[in-house]
Amino acid sequence: MSDLELKDIAITRDGRTILRGLNASFLAGQLTAVIGPNGAGKSTLLSVAAGLLTPDSGAVTLGGRPLTAIGRQGLARRRAYLPQNPRVDWPISVERVIALGLTPQLPVFGGLTLDLRERVDQALAEHDLLGLRDQAADTLSGGELSRTMLARATVADPEILIVDEPTAGLDPRHAIEAVRALRRHADAGKTVVMAIHELDLAARVADQVLAIRMGEVLASGPRETVLNEETLTQLFDTPTRVVQDRDGLTIRFQG
């Protein structure tokens, strides 16, 4: 079981409450989009869910087991996390950066096995990076680096995939391809959690939507029940229009 549960999560930093009594369920085989305005607590929530930040109170469980009982090494084998605005400061190739996502699975001695090399090749192809295979990662554009880091996060085919703004800096084509790749991981039975500002993309691929505002859950449930005009207007404090057509939901802010 790869269901990820957060119960009564609270975090305060420098006298400021970032998350307060937050409850969330991220289910295996589903893609959950986490939405909300800047400063709502989305990135903090994802860090807690990934086991990288310990809350002041509350509990996080994976398959019914506390993350602390799974341990860092065990969690690293099962979970991949892509932070917001990732960086690469070394002149290593795109291929090598992606291969770093396989670190928990590497053999004690020797290089990549044939199976692991094939995974790297597949990730390069899936994220339109074959032509950049040998380029130094510190020379990439912002969008190219975003695709490289998403490839690194997905190359090991983790049970749990937690990504923070995976479409930031991407052109429309690559943004669509990125969320479709995440959709495929969910369809393969993985637990996928994605913080995202592009609501039209969330409406295309998400099963569930978690809307948070000022560190609290404003709404949670199937995308059709959360991505509505009333909820989005309240969430972003601006008039919102939601149109349903044969292509899905179209969301427009009317401030």
mmCIF file with all atom_site columns, N, CA, C and O in Angstrom, residues 123-132 147 173-174 177:
data_model
loop_
_atom_site.group_PDB
_atom_site.id
_atom_site.type_symbol
_atom_site.label_atom_id
_atom_site.label_alt_id
_atom_site.label_comp_id
_atom_site.label_asym_id
_atom_site.label_entity_id
_atom_site.label_seq_id
_atom_site.pdbx_PDB_ins_code
_atom_site.Cartn_x
_atom_site.Cartn_y
_atom_site.Cartn_z
_atom_site.occupancy
_atom_site.B_iso_or_equiv
_atom_site.pdbx_formal_charge
_atom_site.auth_seq_id
_atom_site.auth_comp_id
_atom_site.auth_asym_id
_atom_site.auth_atom_id
_atom_site.pdbx_PDB_model_num
ATOM 1  N N  . ALA A 1 123 ? 13.910 7.818  -19.658 1.00 0.00 ? 123 ALA A N  1
ATOM 2  C CA . ALA A 1 123 ? 13.621 9.129  -19.062 1.00 0.00 ? 123 ALA A CA 1
ATOM 3  C C  . ALA A 1 123 ? 14.067 10.253 -19.980 1.00 0.00 ? 123 ALA A C  1
ATOM 4  O O  . ALA A 1 123 ? 13.376 11.275 -20.117 1.00 0.00 ? 123 ALA A O  1
ATOM 5  N N  . LEU A 1 124 ? 15.212 10.095 -20.621 1.00 0.00 ? 124 LEU A N  1
ATOM 6  C CA . LEU A 1 124 ? 15.677 11.098 -21.581 1.00 0.00 ? 124 LEU A CA 1
ATOM 7  C C  . LEU A 1 124 ? 14.664 11.277 -22.709 1.00 0.00 ? 124 LEU A C  1
ATOM 8  O O  . LEU A 1 124 ? 14.334 12.405 -23.099 1.00 0.00 ? 124 LEU A O  1
ATOM 9  N N  . ALA A 1 125 ? 14.151 10.162 -23.220 1.00 0.00 ? 125 ALA A N  1
ATOM 10 C CA . ALA A 1 125 ? 13.193 10.230 -24.320 1.00 0.00 ? 125 ALA A CA 1
ATOM 11 C C  . ALA A 1 125 ? 11.863 10.816 -23.862 1.00 0.00 ? 125 ALA A C  1
ATOM 12 O O  . ALA A 1 125 ? 11.267 11.652 -24.558 1.00 0.00 ? 125 ALA A O  1
ATOM 13 N N  . GLU A 1 126 ? 11.401 10.399 -22.697 1.00 0.00 ? 126 GLU A N  1
ATOM 14 C CA . GLU A 1 126 ? 10.082 10.828 -22.214 1.00 0.00 ? 126 GLU A CA 1
ATOM 15 C C  . GLU A 1 126 ? 10.037 12.333 -21.990 1.00 0.00 ? 126 GLU A C  1
ATOM 16 O O  . GLU A 1 126 ? 8.983  12.958 -22.185 1.00 0.00 ? 126 GLU A O  1
ATOM 17 N N  . HIS A 1 127 ? 11.168 12.929 -21.635 1.00 0.00 ? 127 HIS A N  1
ATOM 18 C CA . HIS A 1 127 ? 11.180 14.361 -21.326 1.00 0.00 ? 127 HIS A CA 1
ATOM 19 C C  . HIS A 1 127 ? 11.911 15.183 -22.387 1.00 0.00 ? 127 HIS A C  1
ATOM 20 O O  . HIS A 1 127 ? 12.361 16.296 -22.116 1.00 0.00 ? 127 HIS A O  1
ATOM 21 N N  . ASP A 1 128 ? 12.016 14.629 -23.605 1.00 0.00 ? 128 ASP A N  1
ATOM 22 C CA . ASP A 1 128 ? 12.555 15.344 -24.748 1.00 0.00 ? 128 ASP A CA 1
ATOM 23 C C  . ASP A 1 128 ? 13.968 15.867 -24.465 1.00 0.00 ? 128 ASP A C  1
ATOM 24 O O  . ASP A 1 128 ? 14.286 17.028 -24.731 1.00 0.00 ? 128 ASP A O  1
ATOM 25 N N  . LEU A 1 129 ? 14.814 14.968 -23.945 1.00 0.00 ? 129 LEU A N  1
ATOM 26 C CA . LEU A 1 129 ? 16.163 15.361 -23.556 1.00 0.00 ? 129 LEU A CA 1
ATOM 27 C C  . LEU A 1 129 ? 17.254 14.589 -24.293 1.00 0.00 ? 129 LEU A C  1
ATOM 28 O O  . LEU A 1 129 ? 18.445 14.744 -23.980 1.00 0.00 ? 129 LEU A O  1
ATOM 29 N N  . LEU A 1 130 ? 16.884 13.766 -25.260 1.00 0.00 ? 130 LEU A N  1
ATOM 30 C CA . LEU A 1 130 ? 17.891 12.950 -25.938 1.00 0.00 ? 130 LEU A CA 1
ATOM 31 C C  . LEU A 1 130 ? 18.968 13.815 -26.589 1.00 0.00 ? 130 LEU A C  1
ATOM 32 O O  . LEU A 1 130 ? 20.158 13.473 -26.562 1.00 0.00 ? 130 LEU A O  1
ATOM 33 N N  . GLY A 1 131 ? 18.573 14.941 -27.155 1.00 0.00 ? 131 GLY A N  1
ATOM 34 C CA . GLY A 1 131 ? 19.535 15.813 -27.803 1.00 0.00 ? 131 GLY A CA 1
ATOM 35 C C  . GLY A 1 131 ? 20.427 16.564 -26.831 1.00 0.00 ? 131 GLY A C  1
ATOM 36 O O  . GLY A 1 131 ? 21.418 17.177 -27.241 1.00 0.00 ? 131 GLY A O  1
ATOM 37 N N  . LEU A 1 132 ? 20.077 16.519 -25.545 1.00 0.00 ? 132 LEU A N  1
ATOM 38 C CA . LEU A 1 132 ? 20.854 17.220 -24.516 1.00 0.00 ? 132 LEU A CA 1
ATOM 39 C C  . LEU A 1 132 ? 21.611 16.243 -23.618 1.00 0.00 ? 132 LEU A C  1
ATOM 40 O O  . LEU A 1 132 ? 22.178 16.658 -22.601 1.00 0.00 ? 132 LEU A O  1
ATOM 41 N N  . ARG A 1 147 ? 12.949 20.143 -16.949 1.00 0.00 ? 147 ARG A N  1
ATOM 42 C CA . ARG A 1 147 ? 12.676 18.831 -17.537 1.00 0.00 ? 147 ARG A CA 1
ATOM 43 C C  . ARG A 1 147 ? 13.688 17.796 -17.071 1.00 0.00 ? 147 ARG A C  1
ATOM 44 O O  . ARG A 1 147 ? 13.344 16.641 -16.793 1.00 0.00 ? 147 ARG A O  1
ATOM 45 N N  . ARG A 1 173 ? 4.056  23.336 -24.710 1.00 0.00 ? 173 ARG A N  1
ATOM 46 C CA . ARG A 1 173 ? 4.199  21.938 -25.123 1.00 0.00 ? 173 ARG A CA 1
ATOM 47 C C  . ARG A 1 173 ? 4.817  21.088 -24.031 1.00 0.00 ? 173 ARG A C  1
ATOM 48 O O  . ARG A 1 173 ? 4.299  20.025 -23.674 1.00 0.00 ? 173 ARG A O  1
ATOM 49 N N  . HIS A 1 174 ? 5.926  21.550 -23.456 1.00 0.00 ? 174 HIS A N  1
ATOM 50 C CA . HIS A 1 174 ? 6.614  20.745 -22.458 1.00 0.00 ? 174 HIS A CA 1
ATOM 51 C C  . HIS A 1 174 ? 5.861  20.712 -21.132 1.00 0.00 ? 174 HIS A C  1
ATOM 52 O O  . HIS A 1 174 ? 5.959  19.747 -20.377 1.00 0.00 ? 174 HIS A O  1
ATOM 53 N N  . GLU A 1 177 ? 3.367  17.993 -21.668 1.00 0.00 ? 177 GLU A N  1
ATOM 54 C CA . GLU A 1 177 ? 4.048  16.694 -21.633 1.00 0.00 ? 177 GLU A CA 1
ATOM 55 C C  . GLU A 1 177 ? 4.444  16.312 -20.213 1.00 0.00 ? 177 GLU A C  1
ATOM 56 O O  . GLU A 1 177 ? 4.387  15.136 -19.833 1.00 0.00 ? 177 GLU A O  1
#
